[in-house]
Coordinates of C-alpha atoms in Angstrom, one line a residue:
M394 CA -13.3 3.1 -53.2
T395 CA -10.1 4.7 -53.2
A396 CA -9.4 8.5 -54.1
P397 CA -6.0 9.7 -55.4
A398 CA -3.1 9.8 -52.3
S399 CA -3.3 13.3 -50.9
S400 CA -0.5 15.3 -49.2
I401 CA -1.2 15.3 -45.6
D402 CA 1.9 16.9 -43.8
S403 CA 2.3 16.0 -40.0
A404 CA 5.3 15.8 -38.3
D405 CA 5.7 12.4 -36.8
S406 CA 3.3 9.5 -36.7
S407 CA 2.3 7.6 -33.8
H408 CA 2.2 4.4 -35.8
T409 CA 6.0 2.9 -36.2
P410 CA 6.2 -0.9 -36.9
A411 CA 7.5 -2.8 -33.1
R412 CA 10.9 -3.2 -33.3
H413 CA 12.7 -6.4 -32.1
G414 CA 16.1 -6.3 -30.8
L415 CA 18.8 -4.7 -32.7
A416 CA 21.2 -8.1 -32.5
A417 CA 18.3 -9.9 -34.5
L418 CA 17.1 -7.4 -36.3
T419 CA 20.7 -6.8 -37.4
L420 CA 20.9 -10.4 -38.2
G421 CA 17.9 -10.8 -39.8
A422 CA 19.1 -7.8 -42.0
I423 CA 22.2 -9.8 -42.5
G424 CA 19.9 -12.4 -44.1
V425 CA 17.8 -10.6 -46.2
V426 CA 19.2 -7.1 -47.4
Y427 CA 23.0 -8.3 -47.5
G428 CA 22.8 -11.5 -49.5
D429 CA 22.6 -9.4 -53.0
I430 CA 26.0 -7.7 -52.6
G431 CA 27.4 -10.9 -50.4
T432 CA 27.8 -13.1 -53.1
S433 CA 29.5 -10.3 -55.6
P434 CA 32.9 -11.9 -54.9
L435 CA 31.5 -14.9 -56.9
Y436 CA 32.1 -13.5 -59.7
T437 CA 33.0 -9.9 -59.9
V438 CA 36.7 -10.0 -60.1
K439 CA 36.3 -12.8 -63.1
E440 CA 34.1 -10.7 -65.3
V441 CA 37.1 -7.3 -64.8
F442 CA 39.6 -9.6 -66.3
T443 CA 37.1 -10.8 -69.5
P444 CA 38.8 -10.2 -72.8
A445 CA 36.0 -7.6 -73.1
T446 CA 37.3 -5.5 -70.8
G447 CA 41.0 -5.9 -72.4
V448 CA 42.3 -5.7 -68.7
A449 CA 45.9 -7.6 -68.5
L450 CA 46.3 -9.6 -65.7
T451 CA 49.3 -8.0 -64.6
P452 CA 50.4 -7.3 -60.9
D453 CA 49.3 -3.0 -61.1
A454 CA 45.9 -3.9 -62.8
L455 CA 45.3 -6.4 -60.3
I456 CA 45.6 -3.6 -57.1
G457 CA 43.8 -1.3 -59.9
A458 CA 41.2 -3.6 -60.4
V459 CA 40.7 -4.3 -57.1
S460 CA 41.6 -0.4 -55.1
A461 CA 38.6 0.3 -57.3
I462 CA 36.0 -2.2 -56.1
V463 CA 36.8 -1.4 -52.7
W464 CA 36.2 2.2 -53.2
A465 CA 33.5 2.0 -55.4
L466 CA 32.3 0.4 -52.2
M467 CA 32.9 3.2 -50.2
L468 CA 31.5 5.6 -52.1
V469 CA 28.7 4.3 -53.3
V470 CA 27.5 1.7 -50.8
T471 CA 28.8 3.5 -47.4
L472 CA 28.8 6.8 -48.5
K473 CA 25.6 7.4 -50.9
Y474 CA 23.3 4.8 -48.9
V475 CA 24.5 4.1 -45.9
V476 CA 25.4 7.8 -44.9
L477 CA 23.3 9.7 -46.7
I478 CA 20.4 7.7 -48.6
L479 CA 18.9 5.8 -45.5
R480 CA 18.1 8.8 -43.9
A481 CA 15.9 9.9 -46.4
D482 CA 12.8 7.4 -44.9
N483 CA 9.5 8.4 -45.2
R484 CA 8.8 7.3 -41.4
G485 CA 10.5 4.1 -41.3
E486 CA 10.3 3.3 -44.5
G487 CA 12.4 3.0 -47.9
G488 CA 12.2 2.6 -51.3
G489 CA 11.9 4.0 -54.9
L490 CA 7.8 5.0 -54.5
A491 CA 8.4 6.1 -50.1
L492 CA 11.5 8.4 -51.9
T493 CA 9.4 9.9 -54.5
A494 CA 6.4 10.7 -51.6
L495 CA 8.5 12.3 -50.0
A496 CA 10.7 14.3 -53.2
T497 CA 7.1 15.1 -54.4
Q498 CA 5.8 16.5 -51.5
A499 CA 9.1 18.8 -51.2
V500 CA 7.8 20.4 -54.2
R501 CA 4.2 20.2 -53.8
N502 CA 4.0 23.7 -54.8
R503 CA 5.4 23.2 -58.1
P504 CA 2.9 21.1 -60.4
A505 CA 5.1 20.3 -63.1
L506 CA 8.3 19.7 -61.2
R507 CA 6.1 17.5 -59.1
R508 CA 4.7 15.3 -62.0
F509 CA 7.8 15.1 -63.4
L510 CA 9.4 13.8 -60.1
L511 CA 6.6 11.5 -60.1
L512 CA 7.1 9.7 -63.4
M513 CA 10.5 9.8 -62.9
G514 CA 10.0 8.0 -59.3
V515 CA 7.5 5.5 -61.1
F516 CA 10.4 4.5 -64.1
G517 CA 13.0 4.1 -61.1
A518 CA 10.1 1.5 -59.1
T519 CA 9.8 -0.5 -62.2
L520 CA 13.2 -0.9 -62.9
F521 CA 13.7 -2.2 -59.3
Y522 CA 11.4 -5.1 -61.2
G523 CA 14.5 -5.7 -63.4
D524 CA 16.8 -6.3 -61.2
S525 CA 14.5 -8.6 -58.7
V526 CA 14.3 -11.0 -61.7
I527 CA 18.2 -10.8 -62.4
T528 CA 19.5 -10.9 -59.2
P529 CA 18.1 -14.9 -58.6
A530 CA 18.9 -16.0 -61.5
V531 CA 23.2 -14.8 -61.9
S532 CA 22.7 -15.0 -58.2
V533 CA 22.1 -19.0 -57.9
M534 CA 24.1 -19.4 -61.1
G535 CA 27.0 -18.3 -59.8
A536 CA 27.3 -20.2 -57.3
I537 CA 26.4 -23.4 -59.0
E538 CA 29.0 -22.9 -61.6
G539 CA 31.2 -23.8 -58.7
L540 CA 30.4 -27.5 -59.6
E541 CA 32.6 -27.2 -62.3
I542 CA 35.5 -26.7 -60.5
V543 CA 35.0 -30.1 -58.7
S544 CA 34.6 -31.8 -61.8
P545 CA 34.1 -30.6 -65.4
Q546 CA 31.4 -33.7 -65.9
L547 CA 29.2 -32.3 -63.0
A548 CA 28.9 -29.0 -65.7
T549 CA 25.2 -30.1 -67.2
Y550 CA 23.8 -30.3 -64.0
V551 CA 24.3 -26.4 -63.3
L552 CA 20.9 -25.6 -64.8
P553 CA 19.2 -27.8 -63.8
L554 CA 19.9 -27.8 -60.2
S555 CA 19.7 -24.0 -60.8
I556 CA 16.1 -23.9 -61.7
V557 CA 15.3 -26.2 -58.2
V558 CA 17.0 -23.8 -56.2
I559 CA 14.8 -20.9 -57.3
V560 CA 11.6 -22.6 -57.3
L561 CA 12.7 -23.6 -53.4
L562 CA 13.1 -20.1 -52.7
F563 CA 10.1 -18.6 -54.4
V564 CA 8.2 -21.1 -53.0
V565 CA 9.2 -20.6 -48.6
Q566 CA 8.6 -16.6 -49.8
K567 CA 5.2 -17.5 -48.0
H568 CA 6.3 -18.0 -44.8
G569 CA 7.4 -14.8 -44.2
T570 CA 11.0 -12.1 -44.5
H571 CA 10.8 -12.4 -40.3
V572 CA 11.4 -16.7 -41.2
V573 CA 13.3 -16.3 -43.7
G574 CA 15.5 -13.8 -41.8
R575 CA 16.1 -16.4 -39.0
V576 CA 17.5 -18.9 -41.0
F577 CA 19.2 -17.5 -43.1
G578 CA 21.0 -14.9 -41.0
P579 CA 23.3 -17.3 -39.7
I580 CA 24.4 -18.8 -42.5
I581 CA 24.9 -15.8 -44.4
L582 CA 27.1 -14.6 -41.4
L583 CA 29.0 -17.7 -41.7
W584 CA 29.4 -16.6 -45.5
F585 CA 30.9 -13.0 -44.6
A586 CA 33.1 -14.7 -42.1
L587 CA 34.5 -17.4 -44.6
L588 CA 34.7 -14.2 -47.0
A589 CA 36.8 -12.6 -44.2
V590 CA 39.1 -15.1 -43.7
T591 CA 39.7 -16.3 -46.8
G592 CA 40.8 -13.2 -48.3
A593 CA 43.1 -12.2 -45.1
L594 CA 44.7 -15.7 -45.7
Q595 CA 45.7 -14.8 -49.4
I596 CA 46.5 -10.9 -48.4
A597 CA 49.1 -12.6 -45.3
Q598 CA 50.8 -14.7 -48.1
Q599 CA 50.7 -11.6 -50.4
P600 CA 50.7 -8.1 -48.4
A601 CA 51.8 -6.5 -51.4
I602 CA 47.5 -6.3 -52.8
L603 CA 47.1 -3.7 -49.6
A604 CA 48.3 -0.9 -52.5
A605 CA 44.8 -1.2 -53.2
L606 CA 43.6 0.5 -50.1
N607 CA 44.8 3.8 -51.8
P608 CA 42.2 5.6 -53.8
W609 CA 44.8 7.0 -55.6
R610 CA 45.8 3.3 -57.5
A611 CA 41.9 2.7 -58.7
L612 CA 41.8 6.2 -60.5
Q613 CA 45.1 5.5 -62.0
F614 CA 44.0 2.4 -62.9
L615 CA 40.5 4.0 -65.0
S616 CA 42.0 6.8 -66.4
G617 CA 44.8 4.5 -67.8
R618 CA 41.7 2.1 -69.2
G619 CA 40.2 4.9 -72.1
W620 CA 37.4 4.2 -74.5
Q621 CA 37.8 0.6 -72.5
V622 CA 36.9 2.2 -69.2
F623 CA 33.5 1.3 -70.0
A624 CA 34.0 -2.1 -70.3
V625 CA 35.7 -2.3 -66.8
V626 CA 33.3 -0.4 -65.2
G627 CA 30.6 -2.2 -66.4
A628 CA 32.5 -5.2 -64.9
I629 CA 33.1 -3.2 -61.7
V630 CA 29.3 -2.4 -61.2
L631 CA 28.6 -6.3 -60.1
A632 CA 29.9 -5.9 -57.3
L633 CA 27.9 -3.1 -55.8
T634 CA 24.5 -4.8 -57.0
G635 CA 22.0 -4.9 -53.8
A636 CA 23.0 -2.1 -52.7
E637 CA 19.4 -0.1 -53.6
A638 CA 18.1 -2.8 -51.4
L639 CA 19.8 -1.4 -48.5
Y640 CA 17.2 1.4 -49.2
A641 CA 14.0 -0.3 -50.4
D642 CA 14.2 -3.3 -47.8
M643 CA 14.7 -0.3 -45.3
G644 CA 10.8 -0.7 -43.9
H645 CA 11.4 -4.6 -42.9
F646 CA 14.5 -4.2 -40.3
G647 CA 14.9 0.1 -39.9
A648 CA 18.0 1.8 -40.9
K649 CA 20.2 1.3 -37.7
P650 CA 20.6 -2.7 -37.9
I651 CA 21.1 -1.8 -41.9
R652 CA 24.1 0.2 -40.8
L653 CA 25.1 -1.7 -38.1
A654 CA 25.6 -4.9 -39.9
W655 CA 27.4 -3.2 -42.8
T656 CA 29.8 -1.5 -41.1
A657 CA 30.6 -3.9 -38.9
I658 CA 30.5 -7.3 -40.8
V659 CA 29.7 -7.1 -45.0
F660 CA 32.0 -3.8 -45.7
P661 CA 35.3 -5.5 -44.1
S662 CA 34.3 -8.8 -45.3
L663 CA 34.1 -8.1 -48.6
A664 CA 36.6 -5.7 -48.9
L665 CA 38.9 -8.6 -47.4
N666 CA 38.0 -11.0 -50.1
Y667 CA 38.2 -8.9 -53.1
L668 CA 41.9 -8.0 -52.0
G669 CA 42.4 -11.9 -51.1
Q670 CA 41.2 -13.1 -54.7
G671 CA 43.7 -10.4 -55.9
A672 CA 46.1 -11.5 -54.2
L673 CA 45.8 -15.0 -54.8
L674 CA 45.9 -14.1 -58.6
M675 CA 49.8 -12.0 -58.0
R676 CA 50.8 -15.3 -57.5
E677 CA 48.7 -18.0 -59.3
P678 CA 47.1 -15.9 -62.7
S679 CA 45.9 -19.6 -63.4
A680 CA 43.1 -18.7 -61.3
I681 CA 41.0 -16.6 -62.9
D682 CA 39.5 -18.8 -64.7
N683 CA 37.2 -19.2 -61.5
P684 CA 39.0 -17.1 -58.5
F685 CA 36.7 -17.3 -56.2
Y686 CA 36.5 -21.4 -55.6
R687 CA 40.2 -21.2 -56.1
L688 CA 41.0 -19.5 -52.7
F689 CA 40.3 -22.5 -51.4
P690 CA 42.0 -26.4 -51.1
A691 CA 40.2 -28.5 -53.7
A692 CA 38.6 -30.4 -50.4
L693 CA 36.8 -27.6 -49.7
V694 CA 35.1 -26.9 -53.1
L695 CA 32.4 -28.2 -52.9
P696 CA 31.0 -27.9 -48.9
V697 CA 32.0 -23.7 -50.4
V698 CA 29.9 -24.7 -53.2
V699 CA 26.9 -26.4 -51.2
L700 CA 27.4 -22.4 -48.7
A701 CA 27.6 -20.2 -51.6
A702 CA 24.1 -21.9 -53.1
M703 CA 22.5 -21.1 -50.0
A704 CA 24.0 -17.7 -49.8
A705 CA 23.4 -16.5 -53.5
V706 CA 19.2 -17.8 -52.1
I707 CA 19.4 -15.4 -49.4
A708 CA 21.1 -13.1 -51.9
S709 CA 17.5 -13.4 -54.0
Q710 CA 15.8 -12.3 -50.9
A711 CA 16.5 -8.3 -50.4
V712 CA 14.9 -7.5 -53.7
I713 CA 11.6 -10.5 -53.7
S714 CA 10.7 -8.4 -50.2
G715 CA 11.8 -5.2 -52.3
A716 CA 9.4 -6.6 -54.6
Y717 CA 7.3 -6.7 -52.2
S718 CA 7.3 -3.5 -50.2
M719 CA 7.3 -1.5 -53.8
T720 CA 4.6 -3.4 -55.0
K721 CA 2.3 -2.5 -51.9
Q722 CA 2.8 1.1 -52.1
A723 CA 2.7 1.2 -55.6
I724 CA -1.3 0.5 -55.2
Q725 CA -1.8 2.6 -52.6
L726 CA -0.9 5.5 -54.4
G727 CA -2.8 4.5 -57.5
F728 CA 0.1 2.8 -59.8
L729 CA -1.2 -0.6 -59.8
P730 CA -4.6 -2.5 -59.2
R731 CA -5.3 -4.3 -56.0
M732 CA -3.9 -7.3 -55.4
P733 CA -4.0 -9.6 -51.8
V734 CA -1.6 -8.3 -49.4
R735 CA -0.7 -11.0 -46.4
N736 CA 1.0 -9.5 -43.6
T737 CA 3.5 -12.5 -42.3
S738 CA 4.8 -10.6 -39.3
A739 CA 2.4 -9.6 -36.5
A740 CA 5.4 -7.4 -34.7
E741 CA 6.7 -6.2 -38.2
A742 CA 4.2 -4.0 -40.1
G743 CA 6.6 -4.1 -43.5
Q744 CA 6.9 -7.9 -43.6
I745 CA 4.5 -8.8 -45.7
Y746 CA 3.8 -11.6 -48.9
I747 CA 1.7 -10.8 -52.4
A748 CA 1.2 -13.9 -54.1
G749 CA 0.6 -12.4 -57.6
V750 CA 4.2 -10.6 -57.2
N751 CA 5.9 -14.0 -56.3
W752 CA 4.5 -16.4 -59.1
A753 CA 4.9 -13.4 -61.3
L754 CA 8.9 -13.1 -60.2
L755 CA 9.1 -17.0 -60.7
V756 CA 8.1 -17.2 -64.2
G757 CA 10.3 -14.0 -65.1
V758 CA 13.6 -15.2 -63.1
L759 CA 12.9 -18.8 -64.5
G760 CA 12.5 -16.9 -68.4
A761 CA 16.1 -15.4 -67.6
V762 CA 17.9 -18.7 -66.7
L763 CA 16.4 -20.5 -69.8
L764 CA 17.7 -17.7 -71.6
F765 CA 21.0 -17.3 -71.0
R766 CA 21.9 -20.7 -69.6
S767 CA 24.9 -18.8 -68.0
S768 CA 26.5 -16.5 -64.8
S769 CA 28.4 -14.6 -67.3
A770 CA 25.4 -14.2 -69.9
L771 CA 23.8 -12.4 -67.2
A772 CA 26.1 -10.9 -66.0
G773 CA 25.6 -8.9 -69.9
A774 CA 21.3 -8.0 -68.6
Y775 CA 22.7 -7.2 -65.4
G776 CA 23.8 -3.6 -63.7
I777 CA 21.8 -1.4 -66.3
A778 CA 18.5 -2.0 -64.3
V779 CA 20.3 -0.7 -61.3
T780 CA 22.4 2.0 -62.2
L781 CA 19.8 3.6 -63.4
T782 CA 18.0 3.3 -60.3
M783 CA 20.5 4.8 -58.4
M784 CA 20.6 8.0 -60.5
I785 CA 17.1 8.2 -60.1
T786 CA 17.3 8.0 -56.5
T787 CA 20.3 10.6 -56.4
V788 CA 18.0 12.6 -58.5
L789 CA 15.1 12.4 -56.2
T790 CA 17.2 12.8 -53.0
F791 CA 18.7 16.5 -54.3
F792 CA 14.7 17.3 -53.6
V793 CA 14.4 16.2 -50.4
I794 CA 17.7 17.5 -48.6
R795 CA 17.4 20.9 -50.8
N796 CA 13.4 21.5 -50.8
G797 CA 12.3 18.9 -47.7
W798 CA 15.6 19.3 -45.2
R799 CA 16.5 23.0 -46.1
L800 CA 20.0 22.0 -46.0
P801 CA 22.2 25.0 -47.8
A802 CA 22.7 24.8 -51.3
P803 CA 26.2 24.4 -52.0
L804 CA 26.1 20.8 -49.6
A805 CA 23.1 19.9 -51.7
W806 CA 24.1 20.7 -55.2
G807 CA 28.3 19.6 -53.8
A808 CA 26.4 16.0 -53.2
T809 CA 24.1 15.9 -56.0
I810 CA 26.8 16.7 -58.4
F811 CA 29.3 14.4 -56.9
F812 CA 26.9 11.4 -57.2
L813 CA 25.5 12.3 -60.5
A814 CA 28.6 12.2 -61.9
L815 CA 29.5 8.7 -60.7
D816 CA 26.3 7.5 -61.4
A817 CA 26.7 8.5 -64.5
L818 CA 29.9 6.2 -65.1
L819 CA 28.1 3.7 -64.0
V820 CA 25.2 3.8 -66.4
A821 CA 28.0 4.3 -69.3
G822 CA 29.5 1.1 -68.2
C823 CA 26.3 -0.5 -68.0
A824 CA 25.4 0.8 -71.2
I825 CA 27.6 -0.7 -73.3
K826 CA 26.0 -4.3 -72.3
I827 CA 22.8 -3.3 -73.6
V828 CA 23.1 -5.5 -77.1
D829 CA 24.6 -8.4 -74.7
G830 CA 21.9 -8.7 -72.3
G831 CA 21.0 -5.1 -70.7
W832 CA 18.1 -5.0 -73.2
F833 CA 15.9 -7.8 -70.6
P834 CA 15.6 -5.9 -67.5
L835 CA 15.0 -2.6 -69.2
A836 CA 12.8 -3.8 -71.6
L837 CA 10.9 -5.9 -68.6
G838 CA 11.0 -2.5 -66.6
G839 CA 9.4 -0.7 -69.7
L840 CA 6.6 -3.0 -70.0
L841 CA 5.8 -2.3 -66.1
F842 CA 6.1 1.3 -66.4
V843 CA 3.1 1.1 -68.9
L844 CA 1.2 -0.6 -67.1
M845 CA 1.6 1.5 -63.9
S846 CA 1.3 4.6 -66.4
T847 CA -2.1 3.1 -68.0
W848 CA -3.7 2.1 -64.7
A849 CA -3.2 5.8 -62.9
R850 CA -4.5 7.5 -66.3
G851 CA -6.8 4.9 -66.2
R852 CA -8.1 5.8 -63.5
K853 CA -8.1 9.3 -63.6
A854 CA -10.4 9.5 -66.8
L855 CA -12.6 6.9 -65.1
Q856 CA -12.7 9.2 -62.0
A857 CA -13.1 12.1 -64.3
H858 CA -16.0 10.4 -66.0
L859 CA -18.1 9.8 -63.1
S860 CA -17.6 13.5 -61.5
A861 CA -19.0 14.7 -64.7
E862 CA -21.7 12.4 -65.1
G863 CA -22.5 12.3 -60.8
L864 CA -25.0 14.3 -59.0
E865 CA -23.7 16.6 -55.9
L866 CA -24.1 15.0 -52.8
L867 CA -25.1 17.6 -50.4
P868 CA -28.4 19.5 -52.6
F869 CA -29.1 15.9 -53.1
V870 CA -29.4 14.9 -49.2
E871 CA -30.8 17.9 -48.7
S872 CA -33.6 17.5 -51.2
L873 CA -34.4 14.3 -49.8
H874 CA -34.8 16.0 -46.6
A875 CA -37.1 18.4 -47.7
Y876 CA -39.3 16.2 -50.0
G877 CA -40.4 14.1 -46.8
D878 CA -37.9 10.9 -47.0
A879 CA -38.8 10.8 -43.3
E880 CA -41.9 9.2 -44.9
R881 CA -40.4 6.9 -46.9
P882 CA -39.8 3.4 -45.9
R883 CA -36.6 2.3 -44.2
A884 CA -34.5 -0.3 -43.8
M885 CA -33.4 -0.9 -39.8
R886 CA -29.8 -1.2 -41.2
T887 CA -26.1 0.9 -41.5
A888 CA -25.8 1.2 -45.0
I889 CA -22.2 2.0 -46.3
Y890 CA -21.5 3.6 -50.1
P891 CA -17.9 3.6 -50.1
V892 CA -17.0 5.9 -53.1
A893 CA -14.3 7.0 -54.5
N894 CA -15.2 11.5 -54.7
P895 CA -17.2 11.8 -51.5
A896 CA -18.6 15.6 -53.2
L897 CA -21.0 12.9 -55.4
V898 CA -23.8 10.9 -55.1
P899 CA -22.8 6.9 -54.7
P900 CA -24.5 4.9 -57.5
A901 CA -25.3 2.1 -55.5
L902 CA -27.4 4.7 -53.3
L903 CA -29.5 5.4 -56.6
H904 CA -30.1 2.5 -57.3
N905 CA -31.5 1.2 -54.1
L906 CA -33.8 4.9 -54.6
K907 CA -34.9 3.7 -57.9
H908 CA -35.1 0.2 -57.8
Y909 CA -36.6 -0.7 -54.3
Q910 CA -38.1 3.1 -53.3
V911 CA -36.1 2.8 -50.1
L912 CA -33.2 3.6 -48.0
H913 CA -31.7 3.0 -45.1
E914 CA -31.6 3.9 -40.7
R915 CA -28.3 4.9 -40.9
N916 CA -26.6 5.8 -44.3
V917 CA -22.6 6.7 -44.4
V918 CA -21.1 7.6 -48.0
L919 CA -17.0 6.2 -47.1
T920 CA -14.1 7.6 -48.8
V921 CA -10.9 5.9 -48.4
V922 CA -7.5 8.3 -48.8
F923 CA -3.9 6.5 -49.3
C924 CA -1.5 9.8 -48.0
D925 CA 2.3 10.5 -48.1
R926 CA 2.8 9.0 -45.6
P927 CA 3.6 5.0 -44.8
Y928 CA 1.6 5.1 -41.3
V929 CA -1.4 6.9 -39.9
P930 CA -2.4 6.5 -36.2
D931 CA -6.1 5.8 -34.9
S932 CA -6.4 9.1 -34.3
E933 CA -5.9 10.5 -37.3
R934 CA -7.6 8.0 -39.1
L935 CA -11.3 9.6 -39.4
N936 CA -13.2 12.2 -39.9
L937 CA -16.6 12.1 -39.8
E938 CA -19.6 15.1 -40.8
V939 CA -23.1 15.1 -40.1
L940 CA -24.6 15.9 -43.3
A941 CA -28.9 15.7 -42.1
P942 CA -30.5 13.5 -40.2
A943 CA -29.4 9.6 -40.7
F944 CA -26.8 10.8 -43.5
W945 CA -22.9 10.9 -42.8
R946 CA -19.8 11.1 -45.3
L947 CA -17.0 9.8 -43.8
T948 CA -12.9 9.5 -44.8
L949 CA -10.7 7.3 -43.4
T950 CA -7.2 8.2 -44.0
Y951 CA -4.3 5.5 -44.2
G952 CA -0.9 5.8 -45.0
F953 CA 1.0 3.6 -48.2
M954 CA 1.4 1.1 -45.7
D955 CA -1.3 0.5 -43.7
Q956 CA -2.9 -2.9 -44.1
P957 CA -6.5 -1.0 -44.6
D958 CA -9.0 -2.6 -42.3
V959 CA -13.2 -0.6 -43.1
P960 CA -15.0 -2.6 -40.4
A961 CA -12.1 -2.4 -37.9
A962 CA -12.1 1.7 -38.8
L963 CA -15.9 2.4 -38.7
A964 CA -16.1 1.1 -34.5
L965 CA -14.1 4.2 -34.0
C966 CA -16.7 6.2 -35.6
G967 CA -18.7 5.0 -32.2
A968 CA -17.2 7.9 -29.8
K969 CA -17.9 10.6 -32.3
G970 CA -21.6 9.5 -32.7
L971 CA -22.3 6.9 -35.1
Q972 CA -22.9 3.6 -33.9
T973 CA -22.8 1.0 -36.3
E974 CA -23.8 -2.9 -35.0
P975 CA -21.2 -5.0 -37.5
A976 CA -24.2 -7.7 -37.9
E977 CA -26.0 -4.9 -39.0
T978 CA -24.3 -2.9 -41.6
S979 CA -24.3 -3.9 -45.2
Y980 CA -22.1 -2.4 -47.6
F981 CA -22.9 -0.9 -51.1
L982 CA -20.2 -1.8 -54.2
S983 CA -20.6 -0.3 -57.3
R984 CA -18.0 -2.3 -59.8
E985 CA -18.2 -0.3 -63.2
T986 CA -18.3 -2.3 -66.9
L987 CA -15.7 0.0 -68.9
V988 CA -16.7 0.5 -72.1
P989 CA -13.7 2.1 -74.2
R990 CA -14.5 5.3 -76.0
A991 CA -11.9 8.3 -76.8
G992 CA -10.2 8.7 -74.1
M993 CA -7.2 7.1 -74.4
S994 CA -5.5 4.6 -77.1
H995 CA -7.5 1.6 -78.2
W996 CA -5.0 -0.8 -76.8
R997 CA -4.1 1.5 -73.5
E998 CA -8.4 0.9 -73.1
A999 CA -7.9 -2.9 -73.3
L1000 CA -5.5 -3.0 -71.7
F1001 CA -6.7 -0.6 -68.6
A1002 CA -10.1 -2.7 -69.0
T1003 CA -8.3 -6.0 -68.6
M1004 CA -6.7 -5.3 -65.4
S1005 CA -9.9 -3.7 -63.6
R1006 CA -11.4 -6.9 -64.1
N1007 CA -8.2 -8.8 -62.8
A1008 CA -7.8 -6.2 -59.7
S1009 CA -8.8 -8.5 -56.7
S1010 CA -12.1 -7.7 -55.1
A1011 CA -13.0 -4.5 -52.9
A1012 CA -14.1 -6.1 -50.5
D1013 CA -11.2 -8.6 -49.5
Y1014 CA -8.7 -5.7 -49.7
F1015 CA -10.6 -3.4 -47.3
R1016 CA -11.8 -6.7 -45.2
L1017 CA -14.9 -6.3 -45.4
P1018 CA -16.8 -9.4 -44.4
G1019 CA -18.4 -10.9 -47.1
N1020 CA -21.5 -11.9 -46.1
A1021 CA -22.5 -7.8 -45.8
V1022 CA -21.1 -7.0 -49.2
V1023 CA -23.7 -5.9 -52.2
E1024 CA -22.5 -5.4 -55.5
L1025 CA -24.0 -3.1 -58.1
G1026 CA -23.1 -2.8 -61.8
T1027 CA -22.7 -0.1 -63.9
K1028 CA -21.3 0.9 -67.1
V1029 CA -18.7 3.4 -67.9
Q1030 CA -16.9 4.9 -70.8
I1031 CA -13.8 6.4 -70.8

């Protein structure tokens, strides 16, 4: 029923999600978007000084390491994402596939480059799913491992408690991002206040750590590492995980609240805490076993563990919400089969819940926890997926700012080369951890890329077969009219025939004529098209064409974040001359039974057939009334 995404150019869309007040959205963004990056202080500094990095615990090394962390946050998160990437919104929506749509639209006159960017964007999207599995696992375990500071005997409870917390996190997702953000916002705000206060107290006792604010100290530190710089960078990148979520979750809250939350609260709190951990270690090197929890007096460690566990749950929310948005975009753009998508907020169109994605993520996260069993082991798996995604984002953004925005070439090239060099260093730092666990998110991403590319290729093959075997619609309708269809028996109802190719006769219409020798009083050939922008207003929703008496061709256009509702769109047709009564309307759907042939490799044909069988019903996806749907089957070779 859906056609491939078309490139529909428009200056703007009048359909933008309704927004709450700036303060409420900023609080929600703190609670959802920044949980991941906000819990990085739990483990980042400790990982920089593990034996694998070869960094000695000296005052100079501490200043250099903290400087590298703070300036990585400044360059990657503030300069790249907050200042630049958030401007590349696809009419309010962000994320890898939204950016891919912008980039491919910017080069739409260069087909080979467009296909390459499309594949790159899809691969980046699959890597985001890998990050969505690792983030909840490492964040929750890193927080609950604070129990070992309270008492070593509690270490045996870390794994089961982590599993319980993770299961509860995914169970509450069905209540919606707005509920989660409203509940978690004040908690994570308290968390950032705690990060800032404890860091500032340590800085006051050891102000020498403020030398880390000098970027030269970071350069000295990294340049003096030799080949071990990659191991050090692989640890520093843990402070940046969650940066991609800023962009992926933009549709949930908007760019302005995300920018305001970062500059006013999140970045200052993170910088103070990293400086504070460095100051503590300069005074007490023995605190390196867990420098974050050593910031607190023994009596406060247990309450902080509880708060950290809550913050870790929030950390997971950013990538979970982003995974929902990414999945919906992938469905609309033709890279995944249909799944039931439920809007969880009447005010925010971007806030959705996809049950299949939720439970698949839960299985993946639990698998990661049981496989790696500690946050340090998970840290080895962390980073490679998100840094590769960052690099892909940089490449796609170049084509947006150069070909789409028409910025001067020196500016576009200069910014891209700078950020690509930074991304390359981060990827190289994480690549050395592939054997230690980095293979896990890459394997997940590779599996998803196979699924998405197989689905897209299979749909293309299916449509090509239907086009080759189908009859042209206009000559067919004209022949019916010319050879006396007026005398043919008529069912006094409206028949809607959804098809992917509006130029061909719907197979269901042929079945009606062949088996029942009957036409309906009104016959509508319907095509639903998803375009490269997130929302399409009702004024641009439909294109209605009269083919012959009693025959119409209707095209409905939706954005990749719209929720398609065919009956609601049909109600708009009355103003254009097509009156339909819901009680007198039937929808005739064609259900293809796939028969493999030599079009794709055998395993891909089997995989595509399995995905097709398990796709959700078109009737449900397009909100067709269940008591008015008739499905007619046909066999199709792929």
